[in-house]
């Protein structure tokens, strides 16, 4: 645990917010756990089993490739954030480098992505709670979970940070314990364990479905890493934004290698990849193989914590992105208002309201409306990541010419690795467009993009709003300015 910043021990940590400004209430310990736990969602504990079941032991390579791509994107984002810290993070960077239309589109796509995540996670959490309370309707449980976490986010950024700190702490500890127990089994040190790595090749070989399946699996694997960028948005409310981003980037390699690659490696080394239990819950399958008491209950509890963590972060992230959009007139000015604690409550309630409606849709029309919502956001994070990569190349060129001293955290092997990252992300998106399992998500996500672009045309024809508190801000208050009208 990091040392607390002096003077930041109580709920009123950080300077008091100016009128309409956010409060710097997140400490380094919050930021570290937001970064560490940001990519540990229910997808790791449950969804990864689908990839393993379809790919075999070589799923480890799929997760590794997706992890490397995520690390590169995050490094590019970190370079921009360190050089130009701004409200809305990459929304501001894309707006500055790729133009007003691109910024508007990326900001609203990202907001839409996370308000749908709110609904998805609320429904997922409700289904887990129903295992213990089968008599309670799913919609009621989902709405209660959403209401509780909305209430915590309404208090302050610090309140969000505290909940995420403990959620992430539990997730990280769970993964570390899992890695330890799995390693004991593989090394033959666990009671009645044969040990060894024979299961990596004994059921059809290491890549039983072929290299094509391994490459195709990279597409859903990239989705599992979504959320790594949240720490750059939260940096706007951190007492040490630049240091928080730097710490997050240093830890991302650890997160990718340990949390995903090593844990998936242990899954396929302990349990045959052909086991039906793998597809249902790979980590529960390993715990059952190790004869851990109440393995199913333990995993359900961990998945619920992961779901609540994602729901908590989705509520926070969607509200901050909407707040940032207001600063340049890209969203209604009504969402600019913040509470005395520096929380954009109207922006938070806007995302929550969409989440409520989506949960109701999951109850009334699960196979039509809710199914459409689920598919209409599937590729959006990939579009945003591609925009981040292109923006980094543009901003790097400009900074090298105009203000090289700001490049305190640089992308590796620029420009070649940046270009390779753009090409790889483009390939992932193209694969999503043609693979049967993701094709509908790609095309419906394009529908979402089209709707946002139409929205921009209305915004372009409207009178330009005067930049407000969520727009350009002087350094070093809250964050530095990176946006600008062109």
CSV table of C-alpha atoms in Angstrom, one decimal:
chain,number,residue,atom,x,y,z
A,1,UNK,CA,0.0,0.0,0.0
A,2,UNK,CA,1.3,3.4,-0.9
A,3,UNK,CA,2.1,6.2,1.5
A,4,UNK,CA,-0.8,8.6,1.8
A,5,UNK,CA,-0.3,12.1,0.7
A,6,UNK,CA,0.0,14.5,3.7
A,7,UNK,CA,-3.1,16.4,4.4
A,8,UNK,CA,-5.3,13.9,2.4
A,9,UNK,CA,-6.5,11.7,5.2
A,10,UNK,CA,-10.1,12.8,5.7
A,11,UNK,CA,-13.2,12.9,3.4
A,12,UNK,CA,-12.4,16.5,2.6
A,13,UNK,CA,-9.0,15.6,1.0
A,14,UNK,CA,-7.8,17.7,-1.9
A,15,UNK,CA,-8.4,21.3,-2.5
A,16,UNK,CA,-12.0,22.5,-2.3
A,17,UNK,CA,-13.5,22.6,-5.8
A,18,UNK,CA,-14.0,25.8,-7.6
A,19,UNK,CA,-17.5,26.6,-8.8
A,20,UNK,CA,-18.3,23.8,-11.3
A,21,UNK,CA,-15.0,22.0,-10.8
A,22,UNK,CA,-14.2,18.4,-9.7
A,23,UNK,CA,-12.5,17.7,-6.4
A,24,UNK,CA,-9.0,16.1,-6.3
A,25,UNK,CA,-10.1,13.5,-3.8
A,26,UNK,CA,-8.4,10.3,-5.1
A,27,UNK,CA,-5.1,9.4,-3.4
A,28,UNK,CA,-2.3,7.3,-4.8
A,29,UNK,CA,-3.6,4.2,-3.0
A,30,UNK,CA,-6.9,4.6,-4.8
A,31,UNK,CA,-5.3,5.1,-8.1
A,32,UNK,CA,-3.0,2.1,-7.8
A,33,UNK,CA,-5.9,-0.2,-7.0
A,34,UNK,CA,-8.1,1.4,-9.7
A,35,UNK,CA,-5.3,0.6,-12.1
A,36,UNK,CA,-4.7,-2.9,-10.8
A,37,UNK,CA,-8.3,-3.9,-10.6
A,38,UNK,CA,-9.5,-2.1,-13.7
A,39,UNK,CA,-9.1,-5.1,-16.0
A,40,UNK,CA,-10.3,-7.8,-13.5
A,41,UNK,CA,-13.9,-8.2,-14.4
A,42,UNK,CA,-16.4,-11.0,-14.6
A,43,UNK,CA,-15.0,-11.7,-18.0
A,44,UNK,CA,-11.8,-13.0,-16.5
A,45,UNK,CA,-13.6,-15.3,-14.1
A,46,UNK,CA,-16.3,-16.5,-16.4
A,47,UNK,CA,-16.0,-15.3,-20.0
A,48,UNK,CA,-12.4,-16.5,-20.4
A,49,UNK,CA,-13.7,-20.1,-20.2
A,50,UNK,CA,-15.5,-19.7,-23.6
A,51,UNK,CA,-12.2,-18.7,-25.2
A,52,UNK,CA,-10.4,-21.6,-23.6
A,53,UNK,CA,-13.1,-24.1,-24.7
A,54,UNK,CA,-12.9,-22.8,-28.3
A,55,UNK,CA,-9.2,-22.5,-28.6
A,56,UNK,CA,-7.6,-25.1,-26.3
A,57,UNK,CA,-4.4,-24.5,-24.3
A,58,UNK,CA,-3.2,-22.1,-26.9
A,59,UNK,CA,-5.7,-19.6,-25.5
A,60,UNK,CA,-2.8,-18.5,-23.4
A,61,UNK,CA,-1.2,-17.0,-26.6
A,62,UNK,CA,-4.5,-15.3,-27.5
A,63,UNK,CA,-4.6,-13.6,-24.1
A,64,UNK,CA,-0.9,-12.7,-24.4
A,65,UNK,CA,-1.4,-11.1,-27.9
A,66,UNK,CA,-4.4,-9.2,-26.7
A,67,UNK,CA,-2.6,-8.1,-23.5
A,68,UNK,CA,0.4,-6.8,-25.5
A,69,UNK,CA,-1.9,-4.8,-27.7
A,70,UNK,CA,-3.6,-3.3,-24.7
A,71,UNK,CA,-0.2,-2.5,-23.1
A,72,UNK,CA,0.8,-0.6,-26.2
A,73,UNK,CA,-2.5,1.3,-26.4
A,74,UNK,CA,-2.2,2.3,-22.8
A,75,UNK,CA,1.4,3.4,-23.2
A,76,UNK,CA,0.3,5.7,-26.1
A,77,UNK,CA,-2.5,7.0,-23.9
A,78,UNK,CA,-0.2,7.6,-21.0
A,79,UNK,CA,2.2,9.6,-23.2
A,80,UNK,CA,-0.6,11.9,-24.1
A,81,UNK,CA,-2.0,12.1,-20.6
A,82,UNK,CA,1.4,12.9,-19.0
A,83,UNK,CA,2.0,15.6,-21.7
A,84,UNK,CA,-1.5,17.1,-21.8
A,85,UNK,CA,-3.5,16.1,-18.7
A,86,UNK,CA,-7.1,17.0,-19.4
A,87,UNK,CA,-10.7,16.4,-18.3
A,88,UNK,CA,-12.0,13.5,-20.3
A,89,UNK,CA,-8.5,12.1,-21.0
A,90,UNK,CA,-8.5,10.7,-24.5
A,91,UNK,CA,-11.7,12.6,-25.5
A,92,UNK,CA,-9.7,15.8,-25.1
A,93,UNK,CA,-6.7,14.3,-26.9
A,94,UNK,CA,-8.7,13.1,-29.9
A,95,UNK,CA,-10.6,16.4,-30.1
A,96,UNK,CA,-7.3,18.3,-30.1
A,97,UNK,CA,-5.5,16.2,-32.7
A,98,UNK,CA,-8.2,14.7,-34.9
A,99,UNK,CA,-10.8,17.5,-34.9
A,100,UNK,CA,-14.1,18.3,-33.3
A,101,UNK,CA,-16.1,15.6,-35.0
A,102,UNK,CA,-13.7,12.9,-33.9
A,103,UNK,CA,-13.7,14.2,-30.3
A,104,UNK,CA,-17.4,14.4,-30.1
A,105,UNK,CA,-17.8,10.9,-31.6
A,106,UNK,CA,-15.2,9.3,-29.3
A,107,UNK,CA,-16.6,11.0,-26.2
A,108,UNK,CA,-20.2,10.0,-26.8
A,109,UNK,CA,-19.3,6.5,-27.9
A,110,UNK,CA,-17.4,6.0,-24.7
A,111,UNK,CA,-20.2,7.3,-22.6
A,112,UNK,CA,-22.7,5.0,-24.4
A,113,UNK,CA,-20.3,2.1,-23.9
A,114,UNK,CA,-20.3,2.5,-20.1
A,115,UNK,CA,-24.0,3.2,-19.6
A,116,UNK,CA,-24.7,-0.1,-21.3
A,117,UNK,CA,-22.0,-1.7,-19.1
A,118,UNK,CA,-23.9,-0.4,-16.1
A,119,UNK,CA,-27.0,-2.3,-17.3
A,120,UNK,CA,-25.0,-5.5,-18.2
A,121,UNK,CA,-23.2,-5.6,-14.9
A,122,UNK,CA,-26.4,-4.9,-12.9
A,123,UNK,CA,-28.2,-7.8,-14.6
A,124,UNK,CA,-25.2,-10.1,-14.1
A,125,UNK,CA,-24.9,-9.1,-10.5
A,126,UNK,CA,-28.7,-9.7,-10.0
A,127,UNK,CA,-28.4,-13.2,-11.5
A,128,UNK,CA,-25.6,-14.1,-9.0
A,129,UNK,CA,-27.6,-12.7,-6.0
A,130,UNK,CA,-30.6,-14.8,-7.2
A,131,UNK,CA,-28.6,-17.9,-6.5
A,132,UNK,CA,-28.9,-17.0,-2.8
A,133,UNK,CA,-32.3,-15.3,-3.0
A,134,UNK,CA,-34.2,-17.2,-5.7
A,135,UNK,CA,-37.5,-15.7,-4.8
A,136,UNK,CA,-36.5,-12.1,-5.6
A,137,UNK,CA,-37.2,-10.9,-9.2
A,138,UNK,CA,-34.1,-10.3,-11.3
A,139,UNK,CA,-35.1,-6.8,-12.2
A,140,UNK,CA,-35.6,-5.8,-8.5
A,141,UNK,CA,-32.2,-7.1,-7.5
A,142,UNK,CA,-30.5,-5.4,-10.4
A,143,UNK,CA,-32.1,-2.0,-9.6
A,144,UNK,CA,-31.1,-2.3,-6.0
A,145,UNK,CA,-27.5,-3.0,-6.9
A,146,UNK,CA,-27.5,-0.1,-9.3
A,147,UNK,CA,-29.1,2.2,-6.7
A,148,UNK,CA,-26.7,1.4,-4.0
A,149,UNK,CA,-23.6,2.1,-6.1
A,150,UNK,CA,-25.2,5.2,-7.5
A,151,UNK,CA,-25.6,6.4,-4.0
A,152,UNK,CA,-21.9,5.9,-3.2
A,153,UNK,CA,-20.8,7.7,-6.3
A,154,UNK,CA,-23.1,10.6,-5.5
A,155,UNK,CA,-21.1,11.4,-2.3
A,156,UNK,CA,-17.7,12.1,-3.8
A,157,UNK,CA,-14.9,10.8,-6.0
A,158,UNK,CA,-13.2,9.6,-2.8
A,159,UNK,CA,-16.3,7.5,-2.0
A,160,UNK,CA,-16.0,5.9,-5.4
A,161,UNK,CA,-12.3,5.4,-4.9
A,162,UNK,CA,-12.8,3.8,-1.5
A,163,UNK,CA,-15.3,1.3,-2.8
A,164,UNK,CA,-13.1,0.5,-5.8
A,165,UNK,CA,-10.1,0.3,-3.6
A,166,UNK,CA,-11.6,-2.5,-1.5
A,167,UNK,CA,-13.3,-4.2,-4.5
A,168,UNK,CA,-10.0,-4.3,-6.4
A,169,UNK,CA,-8.1,-5.4,-3.3
A,170,UNK,CA,-10.3,-8.4,-3.0
A,171,UNK,CA,-10.0,-9.2,-6.7
A,172,UNK,CA,-6.2,-8.9,-6.7
A,173,UNK,CA,-5.8,-11.0,-3.5
A,174,UNK,CA,-8.1,-13.7,-5.0
A,175,UNK,CA,-5.9,-13.8,-8.2
A,176,UNK,CA,-2.7,-14.0,-6.2
A,177,UNK,CA,-4.1,-16.8,-4.1
A,178,UNK,CA,-5.3,-18.6,-7.2
A,179,UNK,CA,-1.8,-18.3,-8.8
A,180,UNK,CA,-0.2,-19.7,-5.6
A,181,UNK,CA,-2.5,-22.7,-5.3
A,182,UNK,CA,-2.3,-23.4,-9.0
A,183,UNK,CA,1.5,-23.3,-9.0
A,184,UNK,CA,1.5,-25.7,-6.0
A,185,UNK,CA,-0.6,-28.2,-8.1
A,186,UNK,CA,1.5,-27.9,-11.2
A,187,UNK,CA,4.7,-28.4,-9.2
A,188,UNK,CA,3.3,-31.5,-7.6
A,189,UNK,CA,3.3,-29.9,-4.1
A,190,UNK,CA,-0.5,-30.0,-3.6
A,191,UNK,CA,-2.0,-33.1,-1.9
A,192,UNK,CA,-2.7,-35.9,-4.4
A,193,UNK,CA,-1.5,-33.8,-7.3
A,194,UNK,CA,0.5,-35.4,-10.1
A,195,UNK,CA,1.9,-32.1,-11.2
A,196,UNK,CA,3.5,-31.4,-14.6
A,197,UNK,CA,2.3,-29.8,-17.8
A,198,UNK,CA,1.0,-32.8,-19.6
A,199,UNK,CA,-2.5,-31.4,-20.0
A,200,UNK,CA,-1.1,-28.7,-22.3
A,201,UNK,CA,-0.7,-31.3,-25.1
A,202,UNK,CA,-2.6,-34.5,-24.2
A,203,UNK,CA,-6.1,-33.5,-25.6
A,204,UNK,CA,-5.4,-32.8,-29.3
A,205,UNK,CA,-2.2,-30.9,-28.9
A,206,UNK,CA,-1.4,-27.3,-27.7
A,207,UNK,CA,-3.5,-25.7,-30.5
A,208,UNK,CA,-6.2,-28.3,-31.3
A,209,UNK,CA,-8.3,-25.9,-33.3
A,210,UNK,CA,-5.4,-24.5,-35.3
A,211,UNK,CA,-3.6,-21.2,-35.5
A,212,UNK,CA,-6.7,-19.5,-37.0
A,213,UNK,CA,-8.7,-20.1,-33.9
A,214,UNK,CA,-5.9,-18.7,-31.8
A,215,UNK,CA,-5.8,-15.5,-33.8
A,216,UNK,CA,-9.6,-15.3,-33.9
A,217,UNK,CA,-9.7,-15.5,-30.1
A,218,UNK,CA,-7.7,-12.3,-29.8
A,219,UNK,CA,-10.8,-10.4,-30.7
A,220,UNK,CA,-12.8,-11.3,-27.6
A,221,UNK,CA,-9.7,-11.3,-25.5
A,222,UNK,CA,-9.1,-7.6,-26.2
A,223,UNK,CA,-12.6,-6.9,-24.9
A,224,UNK,CA,-11.6,-8.5,-21.5
A,225,UNK,CA,-8.9,-5.8,-21.0
A,226,UNK,CA,-11.3,-2.9,-21.5
A,227,UNK,CA,-11.2,-0.7,-18.4
A,228,UNK,CA,-7.4,-0.3,-18.3
A,229,UNK,CA,-7.9,3.3,-19.4
A,230,UNK,CA,-10.2,4.3,-16.6
A,231,UNK,CA,-7.2,5.3,-14.5
A,232,UNK,CA,-6.4,8.1,-16.9
A,233,UNK,CA,-9.9,9.5,-16.6
A,234,UNK,CA,-9.7,9.3,-12.8
A,235,UNK,CA,-6.4,11.1,-12.9
A,236,UNK,CA,-8.3,14.3,-13.2
A,237,UNK,CA,-9.5,13.9,-9.6
A,238,UNK,CA,-6.2,12.6,-8.3
A,239,UNK,CA,-3.9,14.6,-6.0
A,240,UNK,CA,-1.0,13.5,-8.2
A,241,UNK,CA,-2.3,13.0,-11.7
A,242,UNK,CA,0.9,12.6,-13.6
A,243,UNK,CA,2.5,10.3,-11.0
A,244,UNK,CA,-0.8,8.3,-10.9
A,245,UNK,CA,-0.7,7.7,-14.6
A,246,UNK,CA,3.0,6.7,-14.5
A,247,UNK,CA,2.4,4.2,-11.7
A,248,UNK,CA,-0.6,2.7,-13.7
A,249,UNK,CA,1.5,2.2,-16.8
A,250,UNK,CA,4.3,0.5,-14.8
A,251,UNK,CA,1.8,-1.9,-13.3
A,252,UNK,CA,-0.1,-2.7,-16.5
A,253,UNK,CA,2.5,-5.3,-17.7
A,254,UNK,CA,2.2,-7.0,-14.3
A,255,UNK,CA,-1.6,-7.0,-14.6
A,256,UNK,CA,-1.6,-8.5,-18.1
A,257,UNK,CA,1.0,-11.2,-17.4
A,258,UNK,CA,-0.1,-12.2,-13.9
A,259,UNK,CA,-3.8,-11.7,-13.9
A,260,UNK,CA,-4.6,-13.1,-17.3
A,261,UNK,CA,-1.8,-14.9,-19.0
A,262,UNK,CA,-0.4,-16.8,-16.0
A,263,UNK,CA,-3.8,-17.6,-14.5
A,264,UNK,CA,-5.2,-18.9,-17.9
A,265,UNK,CA,-2.0,-20.9,-18.2
A,266,UNK,CA,-2.6,-22.5,-14.8
A,267,UNK,CA,-6.3,-23.2,-15.7
A,268,UNK,CA,-5.3,-25.3,-18.8
A,269,UNK,CA,-2.4,-26.9,-16.9
A,270,UNK,CA,-4.7,-28.1,-14.1
A,271,UNK,CA,-8.0,-29.0,-15.8
A,272,UNK,CA,-8.3,-30.5,-19.3
A,273,UNK,CA,-9.5,-27.8,-21.7
A,274,UNK,CA,-12.2,-30.2,-23.0
A,275,UNK,CA,-13.9,-30.3,-19.5
A,276,UNK,CA,-17.4,-28.8,-19.7
A,277,UNK,CA,-16.7,-27.1,-16.3
A,278,UNK,CA,-14.0,-24.9,-18.1
A,279,UNK,CA,-16.6,-23.2,-20.2
A,280,UNK,CA,-18.9,-22.6,-17.3
A,281,UNK,CA,-16.3,-21.2,-14.9
A,282,UNK,CA,-12.6,-22.0,-15.5
A,283,UNK,CA,-11.5,-20.8,-12.1
A,284,UNK,CA,-14.2,-22.7,-10.2
A,285,UNK,CA,-13.1,-25.8,-12.2
A,286,UNK,CA,-9.6,-25.4,-10.9
A,287,UNK,CA,-10.7,-24.9,-7.3
A,288,UNK,CA,-12.9,-28.0,-7.6
A,289,UNK,CA,-10.0,-30.0,-9.0
A,290,UNK,CA,-7.9,-28.9,-6.0
A,291,UNK,CA,-10.9,-30.0,-3.7
A,292,UNK,CA,-11.2,-26.5,-2.2
A,293,UNK,CA,-14.2,-26.5,0.1
A,294,UNK,CA,-17.3,-24.6,-1.3
A,295,UNK,CA,-15.4,-23.8,-4.5
A,296,UNK,CA,-18.6,-22.8,-6.3
A,297,UNK,CA,-19.8,-20.5,-3.6
A,298,UNK,CA,-16.3,-18.9,-3.4
A,299,UNK,CA,-16.3,-18.2,-7.1
A,300,UNK,CA,-19.8,-16.8,-7.1
A,301,UNK,CA,-18.8,-14.4,-4.4
A,302,UNK,CA,-15.7,-13.3,-6.3
A,303,UNK,CA,-17.7,-12.9,-9.6
A,304,UNK,CA,-20.2,-10.8,-7.7
A,305,UNK,CA,-17.4,-8.6,-6.3
A,306,UNK,CA,-15.9,-8.3,-9.8
A,307,UNK,CA,-19.4,-7.3,-11.2
A,308,UNK,CA,-19.9,-4.7,-8.5
A,309,UNK,CA,-16.5,-3.3,-9.2
A,310,UNK,CA,-17.2,-3.0,-12.9
A,311,UNK,CA,-20.6,-1.4,-12.1
A,312,UNK,CA,-19.0,1.1,-9.7
A,313,UNK,CA,-16.4,2.1,-12.3
A,314,UNK,CA,-18.9,2.3,-15.1
A,315,UNK,CA,-21.1,4.7,-13.2
A,316,UNK,CA,-18.1,6.8,-12.3
A,317,UNK,CA,-16.6,6.8,-15.8
A,318,UNK,CA,-19.8,7.5,-17.7
A,319,UNK,CA,-20.5,10.6,-15.4
A,320,UNK,CA,-17.0,12.0,-15.9
A,321,UNK,CA,-17.0,11.6,-19.6
A,322,UNK,CA,-20.4,13.3,-19.9
A,323,UNK,CA,-19.1,16.1,-17.6
A,324,UNK,CA,-16.1,16.5,-19.9
A,325,UNK,CA,-18.3,16.7,-23.0
A,326,UNK,CA,-20.1,19.7,-21.5
A,327,UNK,CA,-17.0,21.8,-21.4
A,328,UNK,CA,-16.8,22.2,-25.2
A,329,UNK,CA,-20.5,22.3,-25.8
A,330,UNK,CA,-20.6,18.7,-26.9
A,331,UNK,CA,-23.2,17.9,-24.3
A,332,UNK,CA,-26.0,20.0,-22.7
A,333,UNK,CA,-24.7,22.5,-20.2
A,334,UNK,CA,-27.2,21.2,-17.6
A,335,UNK,CA,-24.8,18.3,-16.9
A,336,UNK,CA,-22.0,20.7,-15.9
A,337,UNK,CA,-23.4,21.4,-12.4
A,338,UNK,CA,-21.5,19.7,-9.6
A,339,UNK,CA,-22.3,19.2,-5.9
A,340,UNK,CA,-20.5,20.8,-3.0
A,341,UNK,CA,-18.3,17.6,-2.9
A,342,UNK,CA,-17.3,18.1,-6.5
A,343,UNK,CA,-19.5,15.4,-8.0
A,344,UNK,CA,-21.3,15.9,-11.4
A,345,UNK,CA,-24.5,14.4,-10.0
A,346,UNK,CA,-26.7,15.3,-13.0
A,347,UNK,CA,-24.2,13.6,-15.3
A,348,UNK,CA,-24.1,10.6,-12.9
A,349,UNK,CA,-27.9,10.3,-12.8
A,350,UNK,CA,-28.1,10.6,-16.6
A,351,UNK,CA,-26.0,7.4,-17.0
A,352,UNK,CA,-27.9,5.7,-14.2
A,353,UNK,CA,-31.2,6.5,-15.8
A,354,UNK,CA,-30.2,4.9,-19.0
A,355,UNK,CA,-29.0,1.9,-17.0
A,356,UNK,CA,-32.4,1.7,-15.3
A,357,UNK,CA,-34.2,1.7,-18.6
A,358,UNK,CA,-31.8,-0.9,-20.0
A,359,UNK,CA,-32.5,-3.2,-17.0
A,360,UNK,CA,-36.2,-2.8,-17.5
A,361,UNK,CA,-35.6,-3.7,-21.1
A,362,UNK,CA,-33.8,-6.8,-20.0
A,363,UNK,CA,-37.0,-7.8,-18.1
A,364,UNK,CA,-39.6,-6.8,-20.6
A,365,UNK,CA,-37.8,-7.6,-23.9
A,366,UNK,CA,-34.6,-9.6,-23.3
A,367,UNK,CA,-34.4,-11.1,-26.8
A,368,UNK,CA,-35.1,-7.9,-28.8
A,369,UNK,CA,-34.4,-4.6,-27.1
A,370,UNK,CA,-31.8,-5.8,-24.5
A,371,UNK,CA,-30.1,-8.0,-27.1
A,372,UNK,CA,-29.8,-5.0,-29.4
A,373,UNK,CA,-28.3,-2.9,-26.7
A,374,UNK,CA,-25.7,-5.7,-25.9
A,375,UNK,CA,-24.7,-6.0,-29.5
A,376,UNK,CA,-24.7,-2.3,-30.3
A,377,UNK,CA,-21.8,-1.6,-28.0
A,378,UNK,CA,-19.6,-4.6,-28.6
A,379,UNK,CA,-17.1,-3.0,-30.9
A,380,UNK,CA,-17.2,0.5,-29.5
A,381,UNK,CA,-14.2,0.1,-27.2
A,382,UNK,CA,-12.1,-1.0,-30.1
A,383,UNK,CA,-13.1,2.0,-32.1
A,384,UNK,CA,-12.1,4.2,-29.2
A,385,UNK,CA,-8.7,2.4,-28.8
A,386,UNK,CA,-8.0,2.9,-32.5
A,387,UNK,CA,-8.7,6.6,-32.2
A,388,UNK,CA,-6.4,6.8,-29.2
A,389,UNK,CA,-3.6,5.3,-31.2
A,390,UNK,CA,-4.0,7.6,-34.2
A,391,UNK,CA,-4.3,10.6,-31.9
A,392,UNK,CA,-1.0,9.7,-30.2
A,393,UNK,CA,0.9,9.8,-33.4
A,394,UNK,CA,-0.5,13.2,-34.3
A,395,UNK,CA,0.1,14.6,-30.8
A,396,UNK,CA,3.6,13.2,-30.6
A,397,UNK,CA,4.6,14.9,-33.9
A,398,UNK,CA,3.2,18.2,-32.7
A,399,UNK,CA,4.9,18.0,-29.3
A,400,UNK,CA,8.2,17.2,-30.8
A,401,UNK,CA,8.0,20.3,-32.9
A,402,UNK,CA,6.4,22.7,-30.4
A,403,UNK,CA,7.1,21.6,-26.8
A,404,UNK,CA,9.3,18.5,-26.5
A,405,UNK,CA,9.9,19.1,-22.8
A,406,UNK,CA,6.3,17.8,-22.2
A,407,UNK,CA,7.2,14.4,-23.4
A,408,UNK,CA,8.1,13.0,-20.0
A,409,UNK,CA,6.6,9.6,-20.6
A,410,UNK,CA,7.3,8.4,-24.2
A,411,UNK,CA,5.8,5.6,-26.3
A,412,UNK,CA,8.4,2.9,-27.0
A,413,UNK,CA,10.1,2.8,-30.4
A,414,UNK,CA,8.2,5.7,-31.9
A,415,UNK,CA,6.9,5.9,-34.7
A,416,UNK,CA,7.3,2.3,-35.8
A,417,UNK,CA,5.6,0.6,-32.8
A,418,UNK,CA,2.8,3.2,-32.8
A,419,UNK,CA,2.2,2.4,-36.5
A,420,UNK,CA,2.3,-1.3,-35.8
A,421,UNK,CA,-0.2,-0.9,-33.0
A,422,UNK,CA,-2.6,1.0,-35.3
A,423,UNK,CA,-2.3,-1.8,-37.9
A,424,UNK,CA,-2.9,-4.5,-35.3
A,425,UNK,CA,-5.9,-2.8,-33.9
A,426,UNK,CA,-7.3,-2.3,-37.4
A,427,UNK,CA,-6.8,-6.0,-38.0
A,428,UNK,CA,-8.7,-6.9,-34.8
A,429,UNK,CA,-11.6,-4.6,-35.9
A,430,UNK,CA,-11.6,-6.1,-39.4
A,431,UNK,CA,-11.6,-9.6,-37.9
A,432,UNK,CA,-14.6,-8.7,-35.7
A,433,UNK,CA,-16.4,-7.6,-38.9
A,434,UNK,CA,-16.1,-11.0,-40.5
A,435,UNK,CA,-16.0,-13.6,-37.7
A,436,UNK,CA,-19.4,-15.2,-37.2
A,437,UNK,CA,-19.3,-14.8,-33.4
A,438,UNK,CA,-18.7,-11.1,-33.5
A,439,UNK,CA,-20.1,-9.9,-36.8
A,440,UNK,CA,-23.5,-8.8,-35.5
A,441,UNK,CA,-21.8,-6.8,-32.7
A,442,UNK,CA,-19.5,-5.0,-35.3
A,443,UNK,CA,-22.3,-4.0,-37.6
A,444,UNK,CA,-24.7,-2.9,-34.8
A,445,UNK,CA,-21.9,-0.9,-33.2
A,446,UNK,CA,-21.5,0.9,-36.6
A,447,UNK,CA,-25.2,1.8,-36.2
A,448,UNK,CA,-24.3,3.4,-32.9
A,449,UNK,CA,-21.5,5.3,-34.6
A,450,UNK,CA,-23.9,6.5,-37.3
A,451,UNK,CA,-26.3,7.8,-34.7
A,452,UNK,CA,-23.5,9.7,-32.9
A,453,UNK,CA,-22.4,11.2,-36.1
A,454,UNK,CA,-25.9,12.4,-36.9
A,455,UNK,CA,-25.9,13.9,-33.3
A,456,UNK,CA,-22.7,15.8,-34.2
A,457,UNK,CA,-24.4,17.4,-37.2
A,458,UNK,CA,-27.1,18.8,-34.9
A,459,UNK,CA,-24.4,20.0,-32.5
A,460,UNK,CA,-22.4,21.6,-35.3
A,461,UNK,CA,-25.4,23.6,-36.4
A,462,UNK,CA,-26.3,24.7,-32.9
A,463,UNK,CA,-24.8,27.9,-31.3
A,464,UNK,CA,-21.4,27.2,-29.8
A,465,UNK,CA,-21.6,27.0,-26.0
A,466,UNK,CA,-19.0,29.0,-24.1
A,467,UNK,CA,-16.4,26.6,-22.6
A,468,UNK,CA,-17.2,25.9,-19.0
A,469,UNK,CA,-15.6,24.2,-16.0
A,470,UNK,CA,-15.3,20.9,-17.7
A,471,UNK,CA,-13.4,22.3,-20.7
A,472,UNK,CA,-9.9,23.9,-20.7
A,473,UNK,CA,-8.5,24.4,-17.3
A,474,UNK,CA,-5.4,26.3,-16.2
A,475,UNK,CA,-2.5,24.3,-14.9
A,476,UNK,CA,-2.0,23.1,-12.2
A,477,UNK,CA,-5.6,23.3,-11.1
A,478,UNK,CA,-7.3,19.9,-11.2
A,479,UNK,CA,-5.9,19.0,-14.6
A,480,UNK,CA,-4.1,20.9,-17.4
A,481,UNK,CA,-5.9,22.0,-20.5
A,482,UNK,CA,-5.5,19.9,-23.6
A,483,UNK,CA,-8.6,20.8,-25.5
A,484,UNK,CA,-9.0,23.7,-27.9
A,485,UNK,CA,-11.3,25.0,-30.6
A,486,UNK,CA,-9.9,24.9,-34.1
